[in-house]
MMTF fields as JSON, N, C-alpha, C and O atoms, coordinates in Angstrom:
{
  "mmtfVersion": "1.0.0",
  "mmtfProducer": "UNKNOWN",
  "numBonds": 587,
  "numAtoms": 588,
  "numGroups": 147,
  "numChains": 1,
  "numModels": 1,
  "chainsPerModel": [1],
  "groupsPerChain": [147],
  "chainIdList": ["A"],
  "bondAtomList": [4, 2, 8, 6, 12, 10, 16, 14, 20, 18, 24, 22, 28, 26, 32, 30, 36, 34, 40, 38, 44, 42, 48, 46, 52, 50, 56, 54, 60, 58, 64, 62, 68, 66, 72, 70, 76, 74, 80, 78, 84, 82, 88, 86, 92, 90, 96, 94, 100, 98, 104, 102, 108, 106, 112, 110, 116, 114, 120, 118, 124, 122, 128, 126, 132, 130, 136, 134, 140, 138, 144, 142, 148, 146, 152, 150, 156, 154, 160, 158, 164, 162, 168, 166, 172, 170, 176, 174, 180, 178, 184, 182, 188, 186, 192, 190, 196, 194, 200, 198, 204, 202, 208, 206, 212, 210, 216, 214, 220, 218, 224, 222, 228, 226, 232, 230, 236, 234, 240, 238, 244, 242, 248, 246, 252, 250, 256, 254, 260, 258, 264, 262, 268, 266, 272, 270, 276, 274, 280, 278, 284, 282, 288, 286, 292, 290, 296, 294, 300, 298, 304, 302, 308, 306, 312, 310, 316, 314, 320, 318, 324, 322, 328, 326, 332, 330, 336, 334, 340, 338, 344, 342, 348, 346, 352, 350, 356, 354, 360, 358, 364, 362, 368, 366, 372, 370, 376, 374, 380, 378, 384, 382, 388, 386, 392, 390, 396, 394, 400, 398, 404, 402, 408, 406, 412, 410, 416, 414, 420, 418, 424, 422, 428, 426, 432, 430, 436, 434, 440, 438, 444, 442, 448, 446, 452, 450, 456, 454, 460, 458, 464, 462, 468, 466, 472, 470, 476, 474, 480, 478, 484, 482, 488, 486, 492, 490, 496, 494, 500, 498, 504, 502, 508, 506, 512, 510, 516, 514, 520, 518, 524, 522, 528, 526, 532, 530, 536, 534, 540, 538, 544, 542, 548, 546, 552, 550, 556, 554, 560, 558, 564, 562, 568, 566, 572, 570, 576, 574, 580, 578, 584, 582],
  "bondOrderList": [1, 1, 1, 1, 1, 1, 1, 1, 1, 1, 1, 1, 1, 1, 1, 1, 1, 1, 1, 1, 1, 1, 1, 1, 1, 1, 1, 1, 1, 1, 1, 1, 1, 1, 1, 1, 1, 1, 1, 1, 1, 1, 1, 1, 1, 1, 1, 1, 1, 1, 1, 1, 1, 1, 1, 1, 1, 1, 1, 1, 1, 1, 1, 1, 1, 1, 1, 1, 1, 1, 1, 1, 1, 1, 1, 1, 1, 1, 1, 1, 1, 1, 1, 1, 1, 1, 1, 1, 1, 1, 1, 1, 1, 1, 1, 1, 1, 1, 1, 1, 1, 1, 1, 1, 1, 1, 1, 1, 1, 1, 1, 1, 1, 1, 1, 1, 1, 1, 1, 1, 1, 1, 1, 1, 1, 1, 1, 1, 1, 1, 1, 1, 1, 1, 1, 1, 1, 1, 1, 1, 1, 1, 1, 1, 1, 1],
  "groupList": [{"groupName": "UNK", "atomNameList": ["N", "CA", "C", "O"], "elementList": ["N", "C", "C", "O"], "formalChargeList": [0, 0, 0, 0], "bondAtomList": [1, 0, 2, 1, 3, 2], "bondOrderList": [1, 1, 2], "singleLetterCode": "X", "chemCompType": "L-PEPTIDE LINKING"}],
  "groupTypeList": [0, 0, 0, 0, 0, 0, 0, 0, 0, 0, 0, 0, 0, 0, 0, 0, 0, 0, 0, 0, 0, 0, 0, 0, 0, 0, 0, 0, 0, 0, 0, 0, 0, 0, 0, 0, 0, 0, 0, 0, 0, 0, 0, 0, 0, 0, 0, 0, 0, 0, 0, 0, 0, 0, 0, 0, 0, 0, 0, 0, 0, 0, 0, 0, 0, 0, 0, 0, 0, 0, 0, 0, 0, 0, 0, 0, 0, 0, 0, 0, 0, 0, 0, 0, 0, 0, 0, 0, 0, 0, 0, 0, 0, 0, 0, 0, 0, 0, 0, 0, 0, 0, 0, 0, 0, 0, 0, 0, 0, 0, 0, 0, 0, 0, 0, 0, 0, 0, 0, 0, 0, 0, 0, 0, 0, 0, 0, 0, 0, 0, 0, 0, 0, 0, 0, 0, 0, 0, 0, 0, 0, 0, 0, 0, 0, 0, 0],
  "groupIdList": [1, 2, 3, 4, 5, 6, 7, 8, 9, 10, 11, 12, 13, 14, 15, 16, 17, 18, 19, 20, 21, 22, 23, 24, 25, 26, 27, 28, 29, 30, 31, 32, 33, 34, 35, 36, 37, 38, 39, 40, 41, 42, 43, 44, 45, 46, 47, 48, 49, 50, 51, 52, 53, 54, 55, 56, 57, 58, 59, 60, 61, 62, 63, 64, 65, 66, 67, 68, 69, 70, 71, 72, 73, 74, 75, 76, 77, 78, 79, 80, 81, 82, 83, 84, 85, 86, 87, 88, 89, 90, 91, 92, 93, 94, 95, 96, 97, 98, 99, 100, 101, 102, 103, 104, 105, 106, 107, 108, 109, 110, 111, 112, 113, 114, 115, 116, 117, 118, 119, 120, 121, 122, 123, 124, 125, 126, 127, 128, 129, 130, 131, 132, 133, 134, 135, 136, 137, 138, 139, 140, 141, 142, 143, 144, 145, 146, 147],
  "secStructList": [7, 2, 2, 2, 2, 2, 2, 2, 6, 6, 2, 2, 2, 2, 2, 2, 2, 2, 2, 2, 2, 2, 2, 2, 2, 2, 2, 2, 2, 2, 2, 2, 2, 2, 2, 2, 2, 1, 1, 1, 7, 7, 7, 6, 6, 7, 5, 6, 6, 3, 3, 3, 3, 3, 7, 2, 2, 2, 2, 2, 2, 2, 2, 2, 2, 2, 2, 2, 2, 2, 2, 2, 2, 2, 2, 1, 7, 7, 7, 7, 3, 3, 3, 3, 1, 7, 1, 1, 7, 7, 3, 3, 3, 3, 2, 2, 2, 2, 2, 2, 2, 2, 2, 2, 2, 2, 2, 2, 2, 2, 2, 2, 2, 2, 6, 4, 4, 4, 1, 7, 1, 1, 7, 7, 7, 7, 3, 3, 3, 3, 3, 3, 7, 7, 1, 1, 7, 7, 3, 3, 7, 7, 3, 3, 7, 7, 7],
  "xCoordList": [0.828, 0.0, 0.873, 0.373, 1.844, 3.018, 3.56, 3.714, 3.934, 3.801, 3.039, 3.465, 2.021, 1.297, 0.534, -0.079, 0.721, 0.466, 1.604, 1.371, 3.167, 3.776, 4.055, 4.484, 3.713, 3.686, 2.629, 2.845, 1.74, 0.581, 1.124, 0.864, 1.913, 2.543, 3.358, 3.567, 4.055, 4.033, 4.066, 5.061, 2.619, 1.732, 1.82, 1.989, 1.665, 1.881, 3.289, 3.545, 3.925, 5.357, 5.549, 6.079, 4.948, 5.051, 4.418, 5.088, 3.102, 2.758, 3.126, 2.585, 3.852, 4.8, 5.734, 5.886, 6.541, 7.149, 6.527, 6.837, 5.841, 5.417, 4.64, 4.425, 4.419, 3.362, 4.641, 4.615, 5.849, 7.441, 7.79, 8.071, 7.715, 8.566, 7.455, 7.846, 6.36, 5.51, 5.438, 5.109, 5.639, 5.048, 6.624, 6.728, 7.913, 9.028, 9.046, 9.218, 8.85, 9.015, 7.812, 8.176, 6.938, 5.859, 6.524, 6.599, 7.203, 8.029, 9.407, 9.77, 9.909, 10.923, 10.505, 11.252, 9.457, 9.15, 8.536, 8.586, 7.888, 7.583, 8.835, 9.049, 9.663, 10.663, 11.55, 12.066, 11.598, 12.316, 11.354, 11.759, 9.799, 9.197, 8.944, 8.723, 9.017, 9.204, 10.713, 10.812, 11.283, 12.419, 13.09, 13.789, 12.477, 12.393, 11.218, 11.508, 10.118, 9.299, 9.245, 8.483, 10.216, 10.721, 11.924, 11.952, 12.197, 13.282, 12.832, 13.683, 11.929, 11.293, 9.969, 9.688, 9.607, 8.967, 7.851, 7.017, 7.604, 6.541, 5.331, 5.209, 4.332, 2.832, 2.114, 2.524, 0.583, -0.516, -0.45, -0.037, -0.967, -1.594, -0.681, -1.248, 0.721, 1.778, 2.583, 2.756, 3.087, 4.813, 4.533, 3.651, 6.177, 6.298, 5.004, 4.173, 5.106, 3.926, 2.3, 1.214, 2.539, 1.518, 0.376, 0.829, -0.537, -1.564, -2.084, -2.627, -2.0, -2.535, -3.995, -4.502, -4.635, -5.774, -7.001, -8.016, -6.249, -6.742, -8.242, -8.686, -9.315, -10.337, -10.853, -11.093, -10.915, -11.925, -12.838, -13.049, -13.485, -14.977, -14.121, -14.513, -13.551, -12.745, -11.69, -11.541, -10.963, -10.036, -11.161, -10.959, -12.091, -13.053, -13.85, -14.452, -13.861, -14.338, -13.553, -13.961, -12.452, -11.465, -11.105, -10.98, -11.03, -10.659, -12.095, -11.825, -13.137, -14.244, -14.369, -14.808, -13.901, -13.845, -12.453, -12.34, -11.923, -10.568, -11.029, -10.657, -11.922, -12.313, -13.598, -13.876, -14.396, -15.726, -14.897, -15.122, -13.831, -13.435, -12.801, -12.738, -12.262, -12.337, -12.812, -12.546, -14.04, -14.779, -15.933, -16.773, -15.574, -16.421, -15.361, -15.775, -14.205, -13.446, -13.755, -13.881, -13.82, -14.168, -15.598, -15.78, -16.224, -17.926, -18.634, -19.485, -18.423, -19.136, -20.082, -21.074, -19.963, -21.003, -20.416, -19.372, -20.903, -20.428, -21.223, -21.894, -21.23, -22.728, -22.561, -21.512, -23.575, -23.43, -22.576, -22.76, -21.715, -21.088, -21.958, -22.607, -22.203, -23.165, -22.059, -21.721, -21.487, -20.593, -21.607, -22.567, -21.192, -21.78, -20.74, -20.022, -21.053, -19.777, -20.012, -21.016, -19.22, -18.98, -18.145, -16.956, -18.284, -17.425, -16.519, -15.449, -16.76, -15.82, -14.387, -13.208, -15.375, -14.465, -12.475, -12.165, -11.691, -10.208, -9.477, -9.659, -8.447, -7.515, -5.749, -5.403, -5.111, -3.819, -3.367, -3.154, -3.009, -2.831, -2.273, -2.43, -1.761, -0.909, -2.143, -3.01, -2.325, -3.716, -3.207, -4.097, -1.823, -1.63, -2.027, -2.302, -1.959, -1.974, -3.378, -3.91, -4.292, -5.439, -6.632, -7.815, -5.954, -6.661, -6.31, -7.144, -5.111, -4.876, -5.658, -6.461, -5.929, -6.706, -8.402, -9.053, -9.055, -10.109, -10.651, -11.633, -9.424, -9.892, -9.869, -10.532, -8.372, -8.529, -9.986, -10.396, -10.455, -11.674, -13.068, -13.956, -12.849, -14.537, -14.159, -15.034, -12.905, -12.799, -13.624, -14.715, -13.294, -13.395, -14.955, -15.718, -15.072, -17.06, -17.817, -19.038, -17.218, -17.442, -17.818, -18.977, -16.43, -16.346, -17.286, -17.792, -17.375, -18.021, -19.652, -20.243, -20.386, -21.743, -21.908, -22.969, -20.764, -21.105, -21.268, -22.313, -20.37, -20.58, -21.495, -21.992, -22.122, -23.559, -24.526, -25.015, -24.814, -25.761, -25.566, -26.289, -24.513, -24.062, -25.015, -25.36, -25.469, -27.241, -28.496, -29.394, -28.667, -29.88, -30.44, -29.757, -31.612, -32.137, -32.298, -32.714, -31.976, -32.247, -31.37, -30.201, -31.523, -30.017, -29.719, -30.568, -28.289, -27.774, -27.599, -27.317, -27.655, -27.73, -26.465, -25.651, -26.51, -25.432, -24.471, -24.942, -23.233, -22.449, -22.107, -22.058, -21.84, -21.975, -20.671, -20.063, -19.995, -19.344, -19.201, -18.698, -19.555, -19.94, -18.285, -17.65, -17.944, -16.783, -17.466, -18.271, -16.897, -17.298, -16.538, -15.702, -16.055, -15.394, -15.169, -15.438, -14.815, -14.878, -13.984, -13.288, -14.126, -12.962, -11.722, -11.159, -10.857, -10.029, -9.306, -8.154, -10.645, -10.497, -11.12, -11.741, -10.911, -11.969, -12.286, -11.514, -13.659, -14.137, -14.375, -14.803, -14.096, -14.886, -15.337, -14.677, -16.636, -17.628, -17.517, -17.674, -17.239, -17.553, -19.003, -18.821, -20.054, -21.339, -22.09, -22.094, -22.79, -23.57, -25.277, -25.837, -25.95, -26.856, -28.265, -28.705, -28.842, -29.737, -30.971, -31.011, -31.916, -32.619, -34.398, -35.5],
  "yCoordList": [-1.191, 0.0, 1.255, 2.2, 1.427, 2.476, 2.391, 3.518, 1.27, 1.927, 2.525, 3.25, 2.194, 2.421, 4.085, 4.782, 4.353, 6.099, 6.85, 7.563, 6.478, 6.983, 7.354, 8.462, 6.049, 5.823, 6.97, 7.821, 7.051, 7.919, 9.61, 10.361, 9.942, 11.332, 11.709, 12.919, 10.739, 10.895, 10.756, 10.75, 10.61, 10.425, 12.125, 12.204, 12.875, 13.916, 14.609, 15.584, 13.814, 13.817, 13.114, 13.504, 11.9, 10.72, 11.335, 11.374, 11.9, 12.238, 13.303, 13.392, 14.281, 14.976, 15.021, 15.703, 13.887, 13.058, 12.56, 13.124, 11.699, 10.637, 11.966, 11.96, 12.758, 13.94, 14.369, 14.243, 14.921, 15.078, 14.436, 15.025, 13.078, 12.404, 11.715, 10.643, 12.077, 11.099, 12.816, 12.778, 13.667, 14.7, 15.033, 15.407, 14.748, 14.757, 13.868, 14.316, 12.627, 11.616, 11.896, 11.852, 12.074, 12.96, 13.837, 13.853, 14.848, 15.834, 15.256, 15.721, 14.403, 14.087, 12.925, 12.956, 11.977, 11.405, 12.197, 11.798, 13.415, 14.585, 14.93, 14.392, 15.741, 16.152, 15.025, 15.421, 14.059, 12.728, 12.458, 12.323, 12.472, 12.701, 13.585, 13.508, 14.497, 15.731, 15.444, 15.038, 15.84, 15.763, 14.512, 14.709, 13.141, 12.241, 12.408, 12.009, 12.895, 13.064, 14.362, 14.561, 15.146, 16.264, 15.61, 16.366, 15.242, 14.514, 13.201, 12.636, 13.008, 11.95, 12.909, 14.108, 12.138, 13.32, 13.528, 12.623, 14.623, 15.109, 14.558, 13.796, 15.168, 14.785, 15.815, 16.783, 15.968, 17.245, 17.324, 16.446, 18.818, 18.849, 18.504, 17.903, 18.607, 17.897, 18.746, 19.559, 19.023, 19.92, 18.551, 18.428, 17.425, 16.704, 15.806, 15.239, 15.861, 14.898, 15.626, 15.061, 16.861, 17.883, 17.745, 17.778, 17.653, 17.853, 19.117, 19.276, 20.237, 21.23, 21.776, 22.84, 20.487, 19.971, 18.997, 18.501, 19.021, 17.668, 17.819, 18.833, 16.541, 16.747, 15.891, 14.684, 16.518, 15.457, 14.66, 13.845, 14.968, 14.14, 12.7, 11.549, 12.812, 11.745, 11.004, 9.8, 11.512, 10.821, 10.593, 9.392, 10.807, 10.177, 9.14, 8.46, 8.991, 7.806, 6.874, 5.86, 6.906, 5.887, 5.332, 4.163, 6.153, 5.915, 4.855, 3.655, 5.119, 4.416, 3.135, 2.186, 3.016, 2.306, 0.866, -0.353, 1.627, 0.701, 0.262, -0.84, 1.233, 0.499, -0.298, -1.15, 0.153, -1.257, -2.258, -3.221, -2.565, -3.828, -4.602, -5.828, -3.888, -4.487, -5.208, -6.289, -3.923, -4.183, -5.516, -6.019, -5.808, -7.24, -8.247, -9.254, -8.004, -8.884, -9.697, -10.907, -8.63, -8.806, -9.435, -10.502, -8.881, -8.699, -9.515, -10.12, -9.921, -10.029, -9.399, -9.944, -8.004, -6.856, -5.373, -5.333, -4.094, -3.64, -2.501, -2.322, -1.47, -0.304, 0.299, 0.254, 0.93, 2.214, 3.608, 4.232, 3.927, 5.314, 6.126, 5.466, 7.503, 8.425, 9.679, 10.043, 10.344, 11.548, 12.713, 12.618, 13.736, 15.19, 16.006, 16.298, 16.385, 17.416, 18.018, 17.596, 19.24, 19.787, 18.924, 19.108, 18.179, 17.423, 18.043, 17.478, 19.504, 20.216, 20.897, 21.153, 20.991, 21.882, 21.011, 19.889, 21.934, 21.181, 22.536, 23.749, 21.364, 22.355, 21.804, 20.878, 22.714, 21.474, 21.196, 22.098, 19.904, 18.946, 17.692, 17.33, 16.978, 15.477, 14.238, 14.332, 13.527, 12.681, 11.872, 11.472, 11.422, 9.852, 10.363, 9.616, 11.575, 11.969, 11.807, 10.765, 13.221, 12.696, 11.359, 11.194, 10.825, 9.01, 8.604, 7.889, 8.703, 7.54, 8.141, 7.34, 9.385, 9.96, 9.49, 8.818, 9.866, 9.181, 7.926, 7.643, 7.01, 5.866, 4.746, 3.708, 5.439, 5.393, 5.479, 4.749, 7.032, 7.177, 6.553, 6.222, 6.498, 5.097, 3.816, 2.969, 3.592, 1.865, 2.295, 1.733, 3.25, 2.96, 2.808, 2.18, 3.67, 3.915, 3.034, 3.129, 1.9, 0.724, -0.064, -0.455, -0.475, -1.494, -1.059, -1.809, 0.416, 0.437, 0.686, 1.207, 0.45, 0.079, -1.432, -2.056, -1.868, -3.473, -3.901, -4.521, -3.788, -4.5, -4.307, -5.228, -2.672, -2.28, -3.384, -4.104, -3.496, -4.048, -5.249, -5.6, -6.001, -7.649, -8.568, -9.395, -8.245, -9.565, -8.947, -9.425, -7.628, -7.357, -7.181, -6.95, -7.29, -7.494, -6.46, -6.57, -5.262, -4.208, -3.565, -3.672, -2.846, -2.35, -1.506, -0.772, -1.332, -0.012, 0.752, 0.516, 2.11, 3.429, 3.346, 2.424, 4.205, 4.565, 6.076, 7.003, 5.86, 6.266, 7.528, 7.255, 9.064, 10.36, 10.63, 10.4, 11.399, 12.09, 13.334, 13.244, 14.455, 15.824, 16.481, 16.515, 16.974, 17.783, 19.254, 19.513, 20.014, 21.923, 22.096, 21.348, 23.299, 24.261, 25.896, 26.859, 26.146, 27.417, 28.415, 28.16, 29.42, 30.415, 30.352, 30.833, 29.867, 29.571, 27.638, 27.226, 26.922, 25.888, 24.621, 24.696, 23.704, 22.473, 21.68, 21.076, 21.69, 20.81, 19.36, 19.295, 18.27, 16.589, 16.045, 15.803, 15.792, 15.842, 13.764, 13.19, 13.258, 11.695, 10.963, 10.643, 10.79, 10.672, 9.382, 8.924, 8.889, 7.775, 8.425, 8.894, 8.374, 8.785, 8.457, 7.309, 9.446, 9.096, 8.465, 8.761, 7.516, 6.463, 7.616, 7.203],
  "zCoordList": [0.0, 0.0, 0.0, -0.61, 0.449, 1.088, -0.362, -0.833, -1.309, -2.555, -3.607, -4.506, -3.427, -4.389, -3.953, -4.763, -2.834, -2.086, -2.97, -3.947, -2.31, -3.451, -4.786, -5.107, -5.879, -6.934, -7.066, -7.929, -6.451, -6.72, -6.836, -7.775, -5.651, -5.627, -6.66, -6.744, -7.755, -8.545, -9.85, -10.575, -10.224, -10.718, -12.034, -13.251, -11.25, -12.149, -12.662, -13.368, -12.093, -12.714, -14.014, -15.055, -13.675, -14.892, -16.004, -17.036, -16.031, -16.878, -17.398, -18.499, -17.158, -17.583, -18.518, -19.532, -17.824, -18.346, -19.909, -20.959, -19.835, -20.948, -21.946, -23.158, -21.198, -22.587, -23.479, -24.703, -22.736, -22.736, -24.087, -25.131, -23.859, -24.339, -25.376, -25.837, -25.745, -26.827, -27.761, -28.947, -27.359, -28.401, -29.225, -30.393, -28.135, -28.678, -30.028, -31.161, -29.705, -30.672, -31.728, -32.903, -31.584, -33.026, -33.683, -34.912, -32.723, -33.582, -34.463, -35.544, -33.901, -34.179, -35.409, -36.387, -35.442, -36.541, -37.573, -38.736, -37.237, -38.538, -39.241, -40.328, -38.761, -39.233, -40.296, -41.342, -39.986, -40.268, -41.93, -43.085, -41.254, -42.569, -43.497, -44.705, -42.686, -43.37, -44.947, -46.105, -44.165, -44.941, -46.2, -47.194, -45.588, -46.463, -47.65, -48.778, -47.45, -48.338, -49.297, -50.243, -48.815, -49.624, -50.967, -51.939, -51.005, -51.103, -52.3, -52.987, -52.339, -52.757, -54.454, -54.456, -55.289, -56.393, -56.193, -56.17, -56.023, -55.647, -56.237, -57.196, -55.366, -55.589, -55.632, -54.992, -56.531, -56.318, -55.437, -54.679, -55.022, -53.271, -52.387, -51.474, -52.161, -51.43, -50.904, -51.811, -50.163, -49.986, -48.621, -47.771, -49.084, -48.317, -47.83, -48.539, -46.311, -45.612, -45.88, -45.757, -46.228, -45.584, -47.081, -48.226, -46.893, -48.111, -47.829, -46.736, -48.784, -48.849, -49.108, -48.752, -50.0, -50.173, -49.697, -50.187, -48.353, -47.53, -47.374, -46.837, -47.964, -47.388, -45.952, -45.911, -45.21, -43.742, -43.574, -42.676, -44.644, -44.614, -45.975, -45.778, -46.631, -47.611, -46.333, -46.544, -45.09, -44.637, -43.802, -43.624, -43.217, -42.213, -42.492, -41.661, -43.85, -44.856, -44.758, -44.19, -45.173, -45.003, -43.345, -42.979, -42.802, -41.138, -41.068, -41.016, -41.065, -40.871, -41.452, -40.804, -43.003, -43.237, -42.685, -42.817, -42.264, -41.928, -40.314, -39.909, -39.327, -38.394, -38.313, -37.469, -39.413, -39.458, -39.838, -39.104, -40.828, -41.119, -39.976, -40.068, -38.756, -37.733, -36.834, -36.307, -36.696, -36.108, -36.415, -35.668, -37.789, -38.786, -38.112, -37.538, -38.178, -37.86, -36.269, -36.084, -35.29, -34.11, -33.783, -33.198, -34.096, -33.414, -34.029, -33.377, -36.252, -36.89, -37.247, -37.732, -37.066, -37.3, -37.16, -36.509, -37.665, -37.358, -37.467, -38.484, -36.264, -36.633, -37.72, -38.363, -38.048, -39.401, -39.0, -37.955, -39.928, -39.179, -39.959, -40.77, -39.972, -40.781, -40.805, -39.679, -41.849, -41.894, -42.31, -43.075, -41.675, -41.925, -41.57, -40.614, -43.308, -43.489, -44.566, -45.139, -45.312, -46.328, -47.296, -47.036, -48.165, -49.363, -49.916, -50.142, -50.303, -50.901, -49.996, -50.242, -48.781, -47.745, -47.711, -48.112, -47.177, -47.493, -46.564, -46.46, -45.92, -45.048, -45.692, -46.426, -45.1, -44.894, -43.99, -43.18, -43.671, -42.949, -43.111, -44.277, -42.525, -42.533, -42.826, -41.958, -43.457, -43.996, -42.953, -42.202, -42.602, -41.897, -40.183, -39.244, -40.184, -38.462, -38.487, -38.104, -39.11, -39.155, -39.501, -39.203, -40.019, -39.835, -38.986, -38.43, -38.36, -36.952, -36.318, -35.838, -35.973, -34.605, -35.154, -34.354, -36.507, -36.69, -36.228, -35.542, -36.99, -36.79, -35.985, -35.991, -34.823, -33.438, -32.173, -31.271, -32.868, -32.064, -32.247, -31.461, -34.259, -34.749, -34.115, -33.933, -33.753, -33.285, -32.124, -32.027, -31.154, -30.071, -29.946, -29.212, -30.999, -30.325, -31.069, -30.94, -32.086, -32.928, -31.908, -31.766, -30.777, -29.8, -28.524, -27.689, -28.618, -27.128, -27.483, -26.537, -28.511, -29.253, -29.611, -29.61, -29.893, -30.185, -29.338, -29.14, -28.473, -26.713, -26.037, -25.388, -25.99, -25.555, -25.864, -24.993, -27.327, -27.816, -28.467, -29.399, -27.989, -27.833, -27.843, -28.687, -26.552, -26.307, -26.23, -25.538, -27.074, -27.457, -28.781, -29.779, -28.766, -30.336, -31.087, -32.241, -30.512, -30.809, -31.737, -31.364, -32.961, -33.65, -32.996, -32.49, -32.783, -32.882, -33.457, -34.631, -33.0, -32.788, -34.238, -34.295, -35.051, -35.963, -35.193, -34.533, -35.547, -34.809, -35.846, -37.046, -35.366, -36.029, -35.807, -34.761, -37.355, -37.088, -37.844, -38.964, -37.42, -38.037, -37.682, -36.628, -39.122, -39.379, -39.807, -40.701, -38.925, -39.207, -39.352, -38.845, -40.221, -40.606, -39.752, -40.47, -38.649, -38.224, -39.015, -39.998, -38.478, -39.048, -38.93, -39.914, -37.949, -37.628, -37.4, -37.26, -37.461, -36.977, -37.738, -38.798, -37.179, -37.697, -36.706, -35.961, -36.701, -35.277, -35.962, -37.114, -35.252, -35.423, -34.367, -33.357, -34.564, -33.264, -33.656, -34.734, -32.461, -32.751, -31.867, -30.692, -32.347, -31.006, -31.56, -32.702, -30.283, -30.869, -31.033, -30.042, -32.359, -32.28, -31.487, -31.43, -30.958, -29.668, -30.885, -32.079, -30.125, -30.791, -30.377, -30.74]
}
């Protein structure tokens, strides 16, 4: 117990630490890509990793699609995702950063709806994800839709 009080005090050290040392290594694998993909012949819409043309609602497609096939894999089923967004709309941005974080977050809410509704007969709820455009920003809202 006398460790685990400690371990606890610090607790906000560690995480310090690990925020430290995981945003280092993002930076440090950008740059790495950065520079290798400069280097390499170019593409439309490209300088390096970065798509200048990136659309959200096209990489939120794909993210979705790469976690229902999982989620088929797992469950044998897999809910409906529903996108709402602008088609045309486009920022720039890294396509591989933004899909991992997508399709990181559809797994999660894939697995935590399948499991909900495991031993009931009932379908589930299709799972939302609305991309806005602010003035400054881009919001992605991830929700399970209320029935």
């Amino acid at each position: 117990k006398k460790g685990l009080e400690e371990m606890m005090n610090h607790m906000p050290e560690i995480h310090q630490f690990l925020d430290g040392f995981y945003m280092s290594r993002i930076g440090i694998r950008m740059l790495i890509g950065q520079h290798v993909a400069l280097h390499e012949p170019s593409q439309e819409s490209y300088i390096g990793l970065i798509c200048t043309k990136l659309s959200p609602v096209q990489v939120a497609h794909d993210a979705i699609a790469d976690a229902r096939s999982i989620c088929m894999r797992q469950y044998g089923d897999a809910p409906e995702v529903e996108v709402f967004g602008d088609d045309t709309f486009t920022f720039a941005y890294v396509p591989g950063h933004l899909h991992q974080m997508l399709f990181e977050l559809v797994k999660n809410s894939l697995r935590a709806v399948s499991d909900k509704y495991a031993d009931s007969d009932e379908q589930p709820p299709p799972i939302r994800v609305v991309i806005a455009e602010g003035a400054e920003d881009v919001t992605i809202k991830i929700s399970v839709s209320p029935r």
